[in-house]
């Protein structure tokens, strides 16, 4: 029974950790990674030391809170003897949950797996140390002790680990991953939706750029959920449609109309994207993907290959 109580508290702690990240710290990983940002950092190329420390310590800190809750329960209810030795599972379940989220969002090809693994292992080791050694039932054991030289050695080791993790993040070629991701998506769209091949190049890149953003922001797992709850936006583009093909057809019609009625002078891509979605960030992202897609297609001739086979 007490074993099950410990696991129930572990589960509750992991849920609270996710809720705290989302609601109190305003970190929504579903929206955190765009085409110009990455998970765990709002910058394309760098991540701060503070951010690395935060992600390593977030689960161990929650473990400390859970330890205090268990200590309080054991101390005030004599019949309870809930253990502390499994609290390291909080880190394990949290990081498994994070990676499952990345997979469900379809962003596994974009993330730095070595970085995430390093953060998860560091967090797990710290949490294991706390659970097995520091959590003894005496609250004083988790208080810092400046006279303990072992603590100072651990601090130096921790600084080295943080620096090493930071280097793995900053050495990652995210631009290459991003370009490969865009190419794979573009190739799959041209294979699935032959209506795109009937468009001229400018319109093809514009529609595909919008489709990439719509698909990225609402991956397949979210669209499946929308179908279950009978949402009005339940297919690949954000429109009320019968299936993905019909969704792309409606998107193409909509953008074609805006395209035909708009001057191709100035920043016309941004203006059409903004007129379509009424979001400055959205329009900015469309312009960025349009430029990338145009350059990649010029280099690899993806659309040319598909047109020659139809």
PDB file of C-alpha atoms in Angstrom:
ATOM      1  CA  UNK A   1       0.000   0.000   0.000  1.00  0.00           C
ATOM      2  CA  UNK A   2       2.753   2.475   0.962  1.00  0.00           C
ATOM      3  CA  UNK A   3       4.627   1.532  -2.218  1.00  0.00           C
ATOM      4  CA  UNK A   4       1.547   2.480  -4.256  1.00  0.00           C
ATOM      5  CA  UNK A   5       1.200   5.729  -2.316  1.00  0.00           C
ATOM      6  CA  UNK A   6       4.775   6.679  -3.231  1.00  0.00           C
ATOM      7  CA  UNK A   7       4.079   5.994  -6.922  1.00  0.00           C
ATOM      8  CA  UNK A   8       0.835   7.963  -6.763  1.00  0.00           C
ATOM      9  CA  UNK A   9       2.741  10.936  -5.319  1.00  0.00           C
ATOM     10  CA  UNK A  10       5.397  10.534  -8.033  1.00  0.00           C
ATOM     11  CA  UNK A  11       2.703  10.598 -10.738  1.00  0.00           C
ATOM     12  CA  UNK A  12       1.020  13.644  -9.180  1.00  0.00           C
ATOM     13  CA  UNK A  13       4.394  15.419  -8.985  1.00  0.00           C
ATOM     14  CA  UNK A  14       5.144  14.831 -12.683  1.00  0.00           C
ATOM     15  CA  UNK A  15       1.701  16.175 -13.642  1.00  0.00           C
ATOM     16  CA  UNK A  16       2.224  19.226 -11.422  1.00  0.00           C
ATOM     17  CA  UNK A  17       5.649  19.758 -12.991  1.00  0.00           C
ATOM     18  CA  UNK A  18       4.153  19.902 -16.486  1.00  0.00           C
ATOM     19  CA  UNK A  19       1.365  22.197 -15.275  1.00  0.00           C
ATOM     20  CA  UNK A  20       3.852  24.498 -13.541  1.00  0.00           C
ATOM     21  CA  UNK A  21       5.954  24.757 -16.695  1.00  0.00           C
ATOM     22  CA  UNK A  22       2.916  25.593 -18.788  1.00  0.00           C
ATOM     23  CA  UNK A  23       0.876  27.839 -16.497  1.00  0.00           C
ATOM     24  CA  UNK A  24       3.274  29.481 -14.047  1.00  0.00           C
ATOM     25  CA  UNK A  25       6.506  29.602 -16.056  1.00  0.00           C
ATOM     26  CA  UNK A  26       4.725  30.134 -19.412  1.00  0.00           C
ATOM     27  CA  UNK A  27       6.701  27.385 -21.167  1.00  0.00           C
ATOM     28  CA  UNK A  28       4.435  25.695 -23.699  1.00  0.00           C
ATOM     29  CA  UNK A  29       6.623  23.250 -25.588  1.00  0.00           C
ATOM     30  CA  UNK A  30       3.903  22.661 -28.177  1.00  0.00           C
ATOM     31  CA  UNK A  31       4.371  26.250 -29.344  1.00  0.00           C
ATOM     32  CA  UNK A  32       7.948  26.789 -28.167  1.00  0.00           C
ATOM     33  CA  UNK A  33       9.644  25.364 -31.246  1.00  0.00           C
ATOM     34  CA  UNK A  34       8.917  27.167 -34.464  1.00  0.00           C
ATOM     35  CA  UNK A  35      10.938  27.197 -37.662  1.00  0.00           C
ATOM     36  CA  UNK A  36      13.278  29.814 -36.218  1.00  0.00           C
ATOM     37  CA  UNK A  37      13.500  28.531 -32.632  1.00  0.00           C
ATOM     38  CA  UNK A  38      14.309  25.259 -30.898  1.00  0.00           C
ATOM     39  CA  UNK A  39      13.095  23.356 -27.862  1.00  0.00           C
ATOM     40  CA  UNK A  40      14.467  24.754 -24.569  1.00  0.00           C
ATOM     41  CA  UNK A  41      15.783  27.973 -26.128  1.00  0.00           C
ATOM     42  CA  UNK A  42      14.248  31.014 -27.817  1.00  0.00           C
ATOM     43  CA  UNK A  43      17.415  31.405 -29.891  1.00  0.00           C
ATOM     44  CA  UNK A  44      18.495  29.469 -32.969  1.00  0.00           C
ATOM     45  CA  UNK A  45      22.179  29.009 -32.137  1.00  0.00           C
ATOM     46  CA  UNK A  46      22.761  29.422 -28.406  1.00  0.00           C
ATOM     47  CA  UNK A  47      21.348  28.444 -25.043  1.00  0.00           C
ATOM     48  CA  UNK A  48      22.214  30.159 -21.779  1.00  0.00           C
ATOM     49  CA  UNK A  49      23.912  28.447 -18.847  1.00  0.00           C
ATOM     50  CA  UNK A  50      20.894  29.392 -16.735  1.00  0.00           C
ATOM     51  CA  UNK A  51      18.584  27.511 -19.104  1.00  0.00           C
ATOM     52  CA  UNK A  52      20.706  24.351 -18.945  1.00  0.00           C
ATOM     53  CA  UNK A  53      20.785  24.514 -15.133  1.00  0.00           C
ATOM     54  CA  UNK A  54      17.024  25.113 -15.060  1.00  0.00           C
ATOM     55  CA  UNK A  55      16.221  22.006 -17.140  1.00  0.00           C
ATOM     56  CA  UNK A  56      18.598  19.806 -15.122  1.00  0.00           C
ATOM     57  CA  UNK A  57      17.234  20.956 -11.761  1.00  0.00           C
ATOM     58  CA  UNK A  58      13.517  21.266 -12.496  1.00  0.00           C
ATOM     59  CA  UNK A  59      12.681  17.623 -11.672  1.00  0.00           C
ATOM     60  CA  UNK A  60      15.036  17.310  -8.653  1.00  0.00           C
ATOM     61  CA  UNK A  61      13.497  20.480  -7.185  1.00  0.00           C
ATOM     62  CA  UNK A  62      10.033  18.959  -7.520  1.00  0.00           C
ATOM     63  CA  UNK A  63      11.414  15.784  -5.934  1.00  0.00           C
ATOM     64  CA  UNK A  64      12.512  17.859  -2.925  1.00  0.00           C
ATOM     65  CA  UNK A  65       8.987  19.245  -2.577  1.00  0.00           C
ATOM     66  CA  UNK A  66       7.553  15.721  -2.755  1.00  0.00           C
ATOM     67  CA  UNK A  67      10.118  14.568  -0.189  1.00  0.00           C
ATOM     68  CA  UNK A  68       8.944  17.295   2.193  1.00  0.00           C
ATOM     69  CA  UNK A  69       5.307  16.254   1.625  1.00  0.00           C
ATOM     70  CA  UNK A  70       6.151  12.606   2.393  1.00  0.00           C
ATOM     71  CA  UNK A  71       8.205  13.624   5.441  1.00  0.00           C
ATOM     72  CA  UNK A  72       5.260  15.692   6.703  1.00  0.00           C
ATOM     73  CA  UNK A  73       2.803  12.818   6.183  1.00  0.00           C
ATOM     74  CA  UNK A  74       5.065  10.297   7.879  1.00  0.00           C
ATOM     75  CA  UNK A  75       5.780  12.660  10.768  1.00  0.00           C
ATOM     76  CA  UNK A  76       2.157  13.597  11.413  1.00  0.00           C
ATOM     77  CA  UNK A  77       0.436  10.311  10.691  1.00  0.00           C
ATOM     78  CA  UNK A  78       2.124   7.603  12.698  1.00  0.00           C
ATOM     79  CA  UNK A  79       0.568   4.788  10.686  1.00  0.00           C
ATOM     80  CA  UNK A  80       2.215   5.994   7.453  1.00  0.00           C
ATOM     81  CA  UNK A  81       5.711   4.964   6.416  1.00  0.00           C
ATOM     82  CA  UNK A  82       5.947   6.139   2.807  1.00  0.00           C
ATOM     83  CA  UNK A  83       9.412   5.627   1.322  1.00  0.00           C
ATOM     84  CA  UNK A  84      11.636   8.167  -0.466  1.00  0.00           C
ATOM     85  CA  UNK A  85      13.924   5.882  -2.473  1.00  0.00           C
ATOM     86  CA  UNK A  86      11.876   5.929  -5.704  1.00  0.00           C
ATOM     87  CA  UNK A  87      11.535   9.693  -6.057  1.00  0.00           C
ATOM     88  CA  UNK A  88      14.247   9.672  -8.757  1.00  0.00           C
ATOM     89  CA  UNK A  89      11.543   8.254 -11.036  1.00  0.00           C
ATOM     90  CA  UNK A  90      10.128  11.785 -11.216  1.00  0.00           C
ATOM     91  CA  UNK A  91      13.019  12.739 -13.530  1.00  0.00           C
ATOM     92  CA  UNK A  92      12.637   9.548 -15.561  1.00  0.00           C
ATOM     93  CA  UNK A  93       8.899   9.957 -16.133  1.00  0.00           C
ATOM     94  CA  UNK A  94       9.169  13.692 -16.809  1.00  0.00           C
ATOM     95  CA  UNK A  95      11.812  13.314 -19.534  1.00  0.00           C
ATOM     96  CA  UNK A  96      10.087  10.309 -21.067  1.00  0.00           C
ATOM     97  CA  UNK A  97       6.978  12.494 -21.206  1.00  0.00           C
ATOM     98  CA  UNK A  98       8.926  15.325 -22.844  1.00  0.00           C
ATOM     99  CA  UNK A  99      10.320  13.047 -25.530  1.00  0.00           C
ATOM    100  CA  UNK A 100       6.922  11.454 -26.116  1.00  0.00           C
ATOM    101  CA  UNK A 101       5.554  14.969 -26.649  1.00  0.00           C
ATOM    102  CA  UNK A 102       8.302  15.665 -29.206  1.00  0.00           C
ATOM    103  CA  UNK A 103       7.422  12.444 -31.069  1.00  0.00           C
ATOM    104  CA  UNK A 104       3.676  13.161 -31.029  1.00  0.00           C
ATOM    105  CA  UNK A 105       4.298  16.676 -32.363  1.00  0.00           C
ATOM    106  CA  UNK A 106       6.324  15.216 -35.245  1.00  0.00           C
ATOM    107  CA  UNK A 107       9.454  17.193 -34.334  1.00  0.00           C
ATOM    108  CA  UNK A 108      11.871  14.342 -33.530  1.00  0.00           C
ATOM    109  CA  UNK A 109      13.927  15.095 -36.650  1.00  0.00           C
ATOM    110  CA  UNK A 110      14.402  18.703 -35.534  1.00  0.00           C
ATOM    111  CA  UNK A 111      15.569  18.275 -31.952  1.00  0.00           C
ATOM    112  CA  UNK A 112      19.103  17.739 -30.676  1.00  0.00           C
ATOM    113  CA  UNK A 113      18.800  14.220 -29.223  1.00  0.00           C
ATOM    114  CA  UNK A 114      22.257  14.261 -27.612  1.00  0.00           C
ATOM    115  CA  UNK A 115      21.377  17.488 -25.811  1.00  0.00           C
ATOM    116  CA  UNK A 116      18.049  16.149 -24.523  1.00  0.00           C
ATOM    117  CA  UNK A 117      19.629  12.831 -23.482  1.00  0.00           C
ATOM    118  CA  UNK A 118      22.433  14.671 -21.636  1.00  0.00           C
ATOM    119  CA  UNK A 119      19.957  16.880 -19.784  1.00  0.00           C
ATOM    120  CA  UNK A 120      17.762  13.893 -18.889  1.00  0.00           C
ATOM    121  CA  UNK A 121      20.675  11.753 -17.636  1.00  0.00           C
ATOM    122  CA  UNK A 122      22.099  14.643 -15.585  1.00  0.00           C
ATOM    123  CA  UNK A 123      18.699  15.306 -14.029  1.00  0.00           C
ATOM    124  CA  UNK A 124      18.178  11.604 -13.382  1.00  0.00           C
ATOM    125  CA  UNK A 125      21.599  11.180 -11.714  1.00  0.00           C
ATOM    126  CA  UNK A 126      21.033  14.202  -9.482  1.00  0.00           C
ATOM    127  CA  UNK A 127      17.582  12.992  -8.555  1.00  0.00           C
ATOM    128  CA  UNK A 128      18.881   9.477  -7.880  1.00  0.00           C
ATOM    129  CA  UNK A 129      21.551  10.883  -5.564  1.00  0.00           C
ATOM    130  CA  UNK A 130      18.907  12.835  -3.669  1.00  0.00           C
ATOM    131  CA  UNK A 131      16.479   9.922  -3.459  1.00  0.00           C
ATOM    132  CA  UNK A 132      18.923   7.243  -2.375  1.00  0.00           C
ATOM    133  CA  UNK A 133      21.465   9.220  -0.311  1.00  0.00           C
ATOM    134  CA  UNK A 134      20.114  12.631   0.757  1.00  0.00           C
ATOM    135  CA  UNK A 135      16.482  11.717   1.432  1.00  0.00           C
ATOM    136  CA  UNK A 136      16.859   9.966   4.784  1.00  0.00           C
ATOM    137  CA  UNK A 137      13.836  11.214   6.644  1.00  0.00           C
ATOM    138  CA  UNK A 138      15.864  13.968   8.300  1.00  0.00           C
ATOM    139  CA  UNK A 139      15.110  17.318   6.621  1.00  0.00           C
ATOM    140  CA  UNK A 140      18.478  18.686   7.737  1.00  0.00           C
ATOM    141  CA  UNK A 141      20.244  16.253   5.412  1.00  0.00           C
ATOM    142  CA  UNK A 142      19.195  18.179   2.311  1.00  0.00           C
ATOM    143  CA  UNK A 143      20.417  21.546   3.640  1.00  0.00           C
ATOM    144  CA  UNK A 144      23.752  22.794   2.186  1.00  0.00           C
ATOM    145  CA  UNK A 145      26.870  22.294   4.288  1.00  0.00           C
ATOM    146  CA  UNK A 146      29.740  24.610   3.336  1.00  0.00           C
ATOM    147  CA  UNK A 147      32.242  22.606   5.396  1.00  0.00           C
ATOM    148  CA  UNK A 148      31.641  19.512   3.314  1.00  0.00           C
ATOM    149  CA  UNK A 149      34.395  19.380   0.654  1.00  0.00           C
ATOM    150  CA  UNK A 150      32.499  16.673  -1.207  1.00  0.00           C
ATOM    151  CA  UNK A 151      29.781  19.205  -1.898  1.00  0.00           C
ATOM    152  CA  UNK A 152      32.359  21.535  -3.437  1.00  0.00           C
ATOM    153  CA  UNK A 153      33.684  18.751  -5.670  1.00  0.00           C
ATOM    154  CA  UNK A 154      30.149  17.979  -6.821  1.00  0.00           C
ATOM    155  CA  UNK A 155      29.662  21.680  -7.573  1.00  0.00           C
ATOM    156  CA  UNK A 156      32.762  21.729  -9.808  1.00  0.00           C
ATOM    157  CA  UNK A 157      31.636  18.543 -11.551  1.00  0.00           C
ATOM    158  CA  UNK A 158      28.203  20.066 -12.053  1.00  0.00           C
ATOM    159  CA  UNK A 159      29.673  23.188 -13.661  1.00  0.00           C
ATOM    160  CA  UNK A 160      31.639  21.003 -16.082  1.00  0.00           C
ATOM    161  CA  UNK A 161      28.549  18.972 -17.006  1.00  0.00           C
ATOM    162  CA  UNK A 162      26.517  22.141 -17.629  1.00  0.00           C
ATOM    163  CA  UNK A 163      29.256  23.529 -19.884  1.00  0.00           C
ATOM    164  CA  UNK A 164      29.515  20.248 -21.815  1.00  0.00           C
ATOM    165  CA  UNK A 165      25.740  20.145 -22.368  1.00  0.00           C
ATOM    166  CA  UNK A 166      25.788  23.761 -23.544  1.00  0.00           C
ATOM    167  CA  UNK A 167      28.475  22.888 -26.103  1.00  0.00           C
ATOM    168  CA  UNK A 168      26.432  19.948 -27.468  1.00  0.00           C
ATOM    169  CA  UNK A 169      23.529  22.335 -28.054  1.00  0.00           C
ATOM    170  CA  UNK A 170      25.549  25.069 -29.719  1.00  0.00           C
ATOM    171  CA  UNK A 171      27.490  22.658 -31.960  1.00  0.00           C
ATOM    172  CA  UNK A 172      24.288  21.238 -33.418  1.00  0.00           C
ATOM    173  CA  UNK A 173      23.638  22.189 -37.051  1.00  0.00           C
ATOM    174  CA  UNK A 174      20.005  23.138 -36.668  1.00  0.00           C
ATOM    175  CA  UNK A 175      19.821  24.847 -40.072  1.00  0.00           C
ATOM    176  CA  UNK A 176      20.683  21.557 -41.780  1.00  0.00           C
ATOM    177  CA  UNK A 177      18.015  19.690 -39.795  1.00  0.00           C
ATOM    178  CA  UNK A 178      15.493  22.404 -40.578  1.00  0.00           C
ATOM    179  CA  UNK A 179      16.247  22.298 -44.315  1.00  0.00           C
ATOM    180  CA  UNK A 180      15.965  18.491 -44.400  1.00  0.00           C
ATOM    181  CA  UNK A 181      12.662  18.705 -42.527  1.00  0.00           C
ATOM    182  CA  UNK A 182      11.283  21.252 -45.011  1.00  0.00           C
ATOM    183  CA  UNK A 183      12.477  19.205 -47.999  1.00  0.00           C
ATOM    184  CA  UNK A 184      10.879  16.003 -46.684  1.00  0.00           C
ATOM    185  CA  UNK A 185       7.579  17.786 -46.067  1.00  0.00           C
ATOM    186  CA  UNK A 186       7.632  19.494 -49.469  1.00  0.00           C
ATOM    187  CA  UNK A 187       8.355  16.188 -51.206  1.00  0.00           C
ATOM    188  CA  UNK A 188       5.537  14.441 -49.333  1.00  0.00           C
ATOM    189  CA  UNK A 189       3.043  17.205 -50.177  1.00  0.00           C
ATOM    190  CA  UNK A 190       3.856  16.989 -53.882  1.00  0.00           C
ATOM    191  CA  UNK A 191       3.447  13.199 -53.739  1.00  0.00           C
ATOM    192  CA  UNK A 192       0.108  13.300 -51.916  1.00  0.00           C
ATOM    193  CA  UNK A 193      -1.545  16.388 -53.417  1.00  0.00           C
ATOM    194  CA  UNK A 194      -1.213  16.544 -57.208  1.00  0.00           C
ATOM    195  CA  UNK A 195      -3.232  19.763 -57.234  1.00  0.00           C
ATOM    196  CA  UNK A 196      -0.066  21.559 -56.091  1.00  0.00           C
ATOM    197  CA  UNK A 197       1.738  20.582 -59.289  1.00  0.00           C
ATOM    198  CA  UNK A 198      -0.757  22.606 -61.325  1.00  0.00           C
ATOM    199  CA  UNK A 199       0.380  25.845 -59.690  1.00  0.00           C
ATOM    200  CA  UNK A 200       3.099  28.112 -61.016  1.00  0.00           C
ATOM    201  CA  UNK A 201       6.322  28.219 -58.999  1.00  0.00           C
ATOM    202  CA  UNK A 202       5.613  31.357 -57.004  1.00  0.00           C
ATOM    203  CA  UNK A 203       2.161  30.177 -56.012  1.00  0.00           C
ATOM    204  CA  UNK A 204       3.450  26.647 -55.340  1.00  0.00           C
ATOM    205  CA  UNK A 205       6.070  27.940 -52.896  1.00  0.00           C
ATOM    206  CA  UNK A 206       3.543  30.234 -51.201  1.00  0.00           C
ATOM    207  CA  UNK A 207       0.885  27.528 -50.734  1.00  0.00           C
ATOM    208  CA  UNK A 208       3.494  24.980 -49.639  1.00  0.00           C
ATOM    209  CA  UNK A 209       4.967  27.430 -47.120  1.00  0.00           C
ATOM    210  CA  UNK A 210       1.553  28.025 -45.580  1.00  0.00           C
ATOM    211  CA  UNK A 211       0.849  24.294 -45.633  1.00  0.00           C
ATOM    212  CA  UNK A 212       4.147  23.621 -43.857  1.00  0.00           C
ATOM    213  CA  UNK A 213       3.243  26.004 -41.048  1.00  0.00           C
ATOM    214  CA  UNK A 214      -0.301  24.660 -40.718  1.00  0.00           C
ATOM    215  CA  UNK A 215       0.993  21.071 -40.643  1.00  0.00           C
ATOM    216  CA  UNK A 216       3.791  21.961 -38.214  1.00  0.00           C
ATOM    217  CA  UNK A 217       1.546  23.793 -35.757  1.00  0.00           C
ATOM    218  CA  UNK A 218      -1.179  21.152 -35.930  1.00  0.00           C
ATOM    219  CA  UNK A 219       0.577  17.784 -36.446  1.00  0.00           C
ATOM    220  CA  UNK A 220      -1.257  14.567 -37.179  1.00  0.00           C
ATOM    221  CA  UNK A 221      -1.911  13.620 -33.548  1.00  0.00           C
ATOM    222  CA  UNK A 222      -3.687  16.945 -32.927  1.00  0.00           C
ATOM    223  CA  UNK A 223      -5.741  16.559 -36.098  1.00  0.00           C
ATOM    224  CA  UNK A 224      -6.806  13.076 -34.981  1.00  0.00           C
ATOM    225  CA  UNK A 225      -7.908  14.527 -31.648  1.00  0.00           C
ATOM    226  CA  UNK A 226      -9.826  17.262 -33.475  1.00  0.00           C
ATOM    227  CA  UNK A 227     -11.675  14.610 -35.458  1.00  0.00           C
ATOM    228  CA  UNK A 228     -12.602  12.812 -32.247  1.00  0.00           C
ATOM    229  CA  UNK A 229     -14.085  15.969 -30.724  1.00  0.00           C
ATOM    230  CA  UNK A 230     -15.631  17.005 -34.078  1.00  0.00           C
ATOM    231  CA  UNK A 231     -13.663  20.224 -34.342  1.00  0.00           C
ATOM    232  CA  UNK A 232     -14.249  22.476 -37.347  1.00  0.00           C
ATOM    233  CA  UNK A 233     -10.488  22.452 -38.120  1.00  0.00           C
ATOM    234  CA  UNK A 234      -9.776  18.758 -38.402  1.00  0.00           C
ATOM    235  CA  UNK A 235      -7.509  18.318 -41.429  1.00  0.00           C
ATOM    236  CA  UNK A 236      -4.055  19.354 -42.602  1.00  0.00           C
ATOM    237  CA  UNK A 237      -4.903  23.020 -43.288  1.00  0.00           C
ATOM    238  CA  UNK A 238      -6.959  25.027 -40.845  1.00  0.00           C
ATOM    239  CA  UNK A 239     -10.274  24.872 -42.643  1.00  0.00           C
ATOM    240  CA  UNK A 240     -13.496  22.934 -42.394  1.00  0.00           C
ATOM    241  CA  UNK A 241     -12.963  20.137 -44.911  1.00  0.00           C
ATOM    242  CA  UNK A 242     -13.766  16.497 -45.675  1.00  0.00           C
ATOM    243  CA  UNK A 243     -10.203  15.167 -45.716  1.00  0.00           C
ATOM    244  CA  UNK A 244      -6.601  16.295 -46.196  1.00  0.00           C
ATOM    245  CA  UNK A 245      -6.900  16.472 -49.984  1.00  0.00           C
ATOM    246  CA  UNK A 246     -10.040  18.595 -49.757  1.00  0.00           C
ATOM    247  CA  UNK A 247      -8.304  20.724 -47.129  1.00  0.00           C
ATOM    248  CA  UNK A 248      -5.367  21.428 -49.462  1.00  0.00           C
ATOM    249  CA  UNK A 249      -7.797  22.105 -52.328  1.00  0.00           C
ATOM    250  CA  UNK A 250      -9.626  24.753 -50.238  1.00  0.00           C
ATOM    251  CA  UNK A 251      -6.332  26.285 -49.115  1.00  0.00           C
ATOM    252  CA  UNK A 252      -5.119  26.448 -52.721  1.00  0.00           C
ATOM    253  CA  UNK A 253      -8.332  28.114 -53.865  1.00  0.00           C
ATOM    254  CA  UNK A 254      -8.148  30.683 -51.080  1.00  0.00           C
ATOM    255  CA  UNK A 255      -4.502  31.589 -51.688  1.00  0.00           C
ATOM    256  CA  UNK A 256      -5.014  31.531 -55.476  1.00  0.00           C
ATOM    257  CA  UNK A 257      -7.733  34.164 -55.143  1.00  0.00           C
ATOM    258  CA  UNK A 258      -5.557  36.362 -52.915  1.00  0.00           C
ATOM    259  CA  UNK A 259      -2.611  35.806 -55.253  1.00  0.00           C
ATOM    260  CA  UNK A 260      -4.552  36.768 -58.385  1.00  0.00           C
ATOM    261  CA  UNK A 261      -5.929  39.934 -56.805  1.00  0.00           C
ATOM    262  CA  UNK A 262      -2.644  41.114 -55.349  1.00  0.00           C
ATOM    263  CA  UNK A 263       0.242  43.019 -56.859  1.00  0.00           C
ATOM    264  CA  UNK A 264       3.540  41.093 -57.037  1.00  0.00           C
ATOM    265  CA  UNK A 265       5.488  44.231 -56.158  1.00  0.00           C
ATOM    266  CA  UNK A 266       7.087  44.939 -52.804  1.00  0.00           C
ATOM    267  CA  UNK A 267       6.706  42.478 -49.938  1.00  0.00           C
ATOM    268  CA  UNK A 268       3.767  40.717 -51.565  1.00  0.00           C
ATOM    269  CA  UNK A 269       4.395  37.338 -49.885  1.00  0.00           C
ATOM    270  CA  UNK A 270       4.158  38.883 -46.423  1.00  0.00           C
ATOM    271  CA  UNK A 271       1.063  40.882 -47.365  1.00  0.00           C
ATOM    272  CA  UNK A 272      -0.809  37.862 -48.765  1.00  0.00           C
ATOM    273  CA  UNK A 273       0.144  35.699 -45.762  1.00  0.00           C
ATOM    274  CA  UNK A 274      -0.990  38.438 -43.382  1.00  0.00           C
ATOM    275  CA  UNK A 275      -4.250  38.891 -45.281  1.00  0.00           C
ATOM    276  CA  UNK A 276      -4.799  35.129 -45.029  1.00  0.00           C
ATOM    277  CA  UNK A 277      -4.064  34.733 -41.285  1.00  0.00           C
ATOM    278  CA  UNK A 278      -3.997  38.300 -39.846  1.00  0.00           C
ATOM    279  CA  UNK A 279      -0.874  37.534 -37.778  1.00  0.00           C
ATOM    280  CA  UNK A 280       2.418  39.387 -38.226  1.00  0.00           C
ATOM    281  CA  UNK A 281       4.459  36.477 -36.816  1.00  0.00           C
ATOM    282  CA  UNK A 282       2.644  34.032 -39.086  1.00  0.00           C
ATOM    283  CA  UNK A 283       3.306  36.186 -42.158  1.00  0.00           C
ATOM    284  CA  UNK A 284       6.960  36.595 -41.148  1.00  0.00           C
ATOM    285  CA  UNK A 285       7.320  32.793 -40.823  1.00  0.00           C
ATOM    286  CA  UNK A 286       5.720  32.275 -44.243  1.00  0.00           C
ATOM    287  CA  UNK A 287       8.223  34.650 -45.851  1.00  0.00           C
ATOM    288  CA  UNK A 288      11.129  32.830 -44.197  1.00  0.00           C
ATOM    289  CA  UNK A 289       9.951  29.398 -45.318  1.00  0.00           C
ATOM    290  CA  UNK A 290       9.139  30.683 -48.815  1.00  0.00           C
ATOM    291  CA  UNK A 291      12.715  31.907 -49.254  1.00  0.00           C
ATOM    292  CA  UNK A 292      14.172  28.686 -47.863  1.00  0.00           C
ATOM    293  CA  UNK A 293      11.890  26.503 -49.968  1.00  0.00           C
ATOM    294  CA  UNK A 294      12.644  28.458 -53.126  1.00  0.00           C
ATOM    295  CA  UNK A 295      16.411  28.082 -52.576  1.00  0.00           C
ATOM    296  CA  UNK A 296      16.167  24.391 -51.704  1.00  0.00           C
ATOM    297  CA  UNK A 297      13.997  23.600 -54.703  1.00  0.00           C
ATOM    298  CA  UNK A 298      16.401  25.472 -56.977  1.00  0.00           C
ATOM    299  CA  UNK A 299      19.215  23.303 -55.614  1.00  0.00           C
ATOM    300  CA  UNK A 300      17.488  19.899 -55.509  1.00  0.00           C
ATOM    301  CA  UNK A 301      14.732  20.316 -58.183  1.00  0.00           C
ATOM    302  CA  UNK A 302      12.087  18.505 -56.116  1.00  0.00           C
ATOM    303  CA  UNK A 303       9.137  20.103 -57.910  1.00  0.00           C
ATOM    304  CA  UNK A 304      10.780  19.559 -61.319  1.00  0.00           C
ATOM    305  CA  UNK A 305      11.130  15.839 -60.634  1.00  0.00           C
ATOM    306  CA  UNK A 306       7.486  15.549 -59.573  1.00  0.00           C
ATOM    307  CA  UNK A 307       6.248  17.531 -62.568  1.00  0.00           C
ATOM    308  CA  UNK A 308       8.192  15.279 -64.950  1.00  0.00           C
ATOM    309  CA  UNK A 309       6.509  12.163 -63.538  1.00  0.00           C
ATOM    310  CA  UNK A 310       2.935  13.436 -63.898  1.00  0.00           C
TER     311      UNK A 310
END
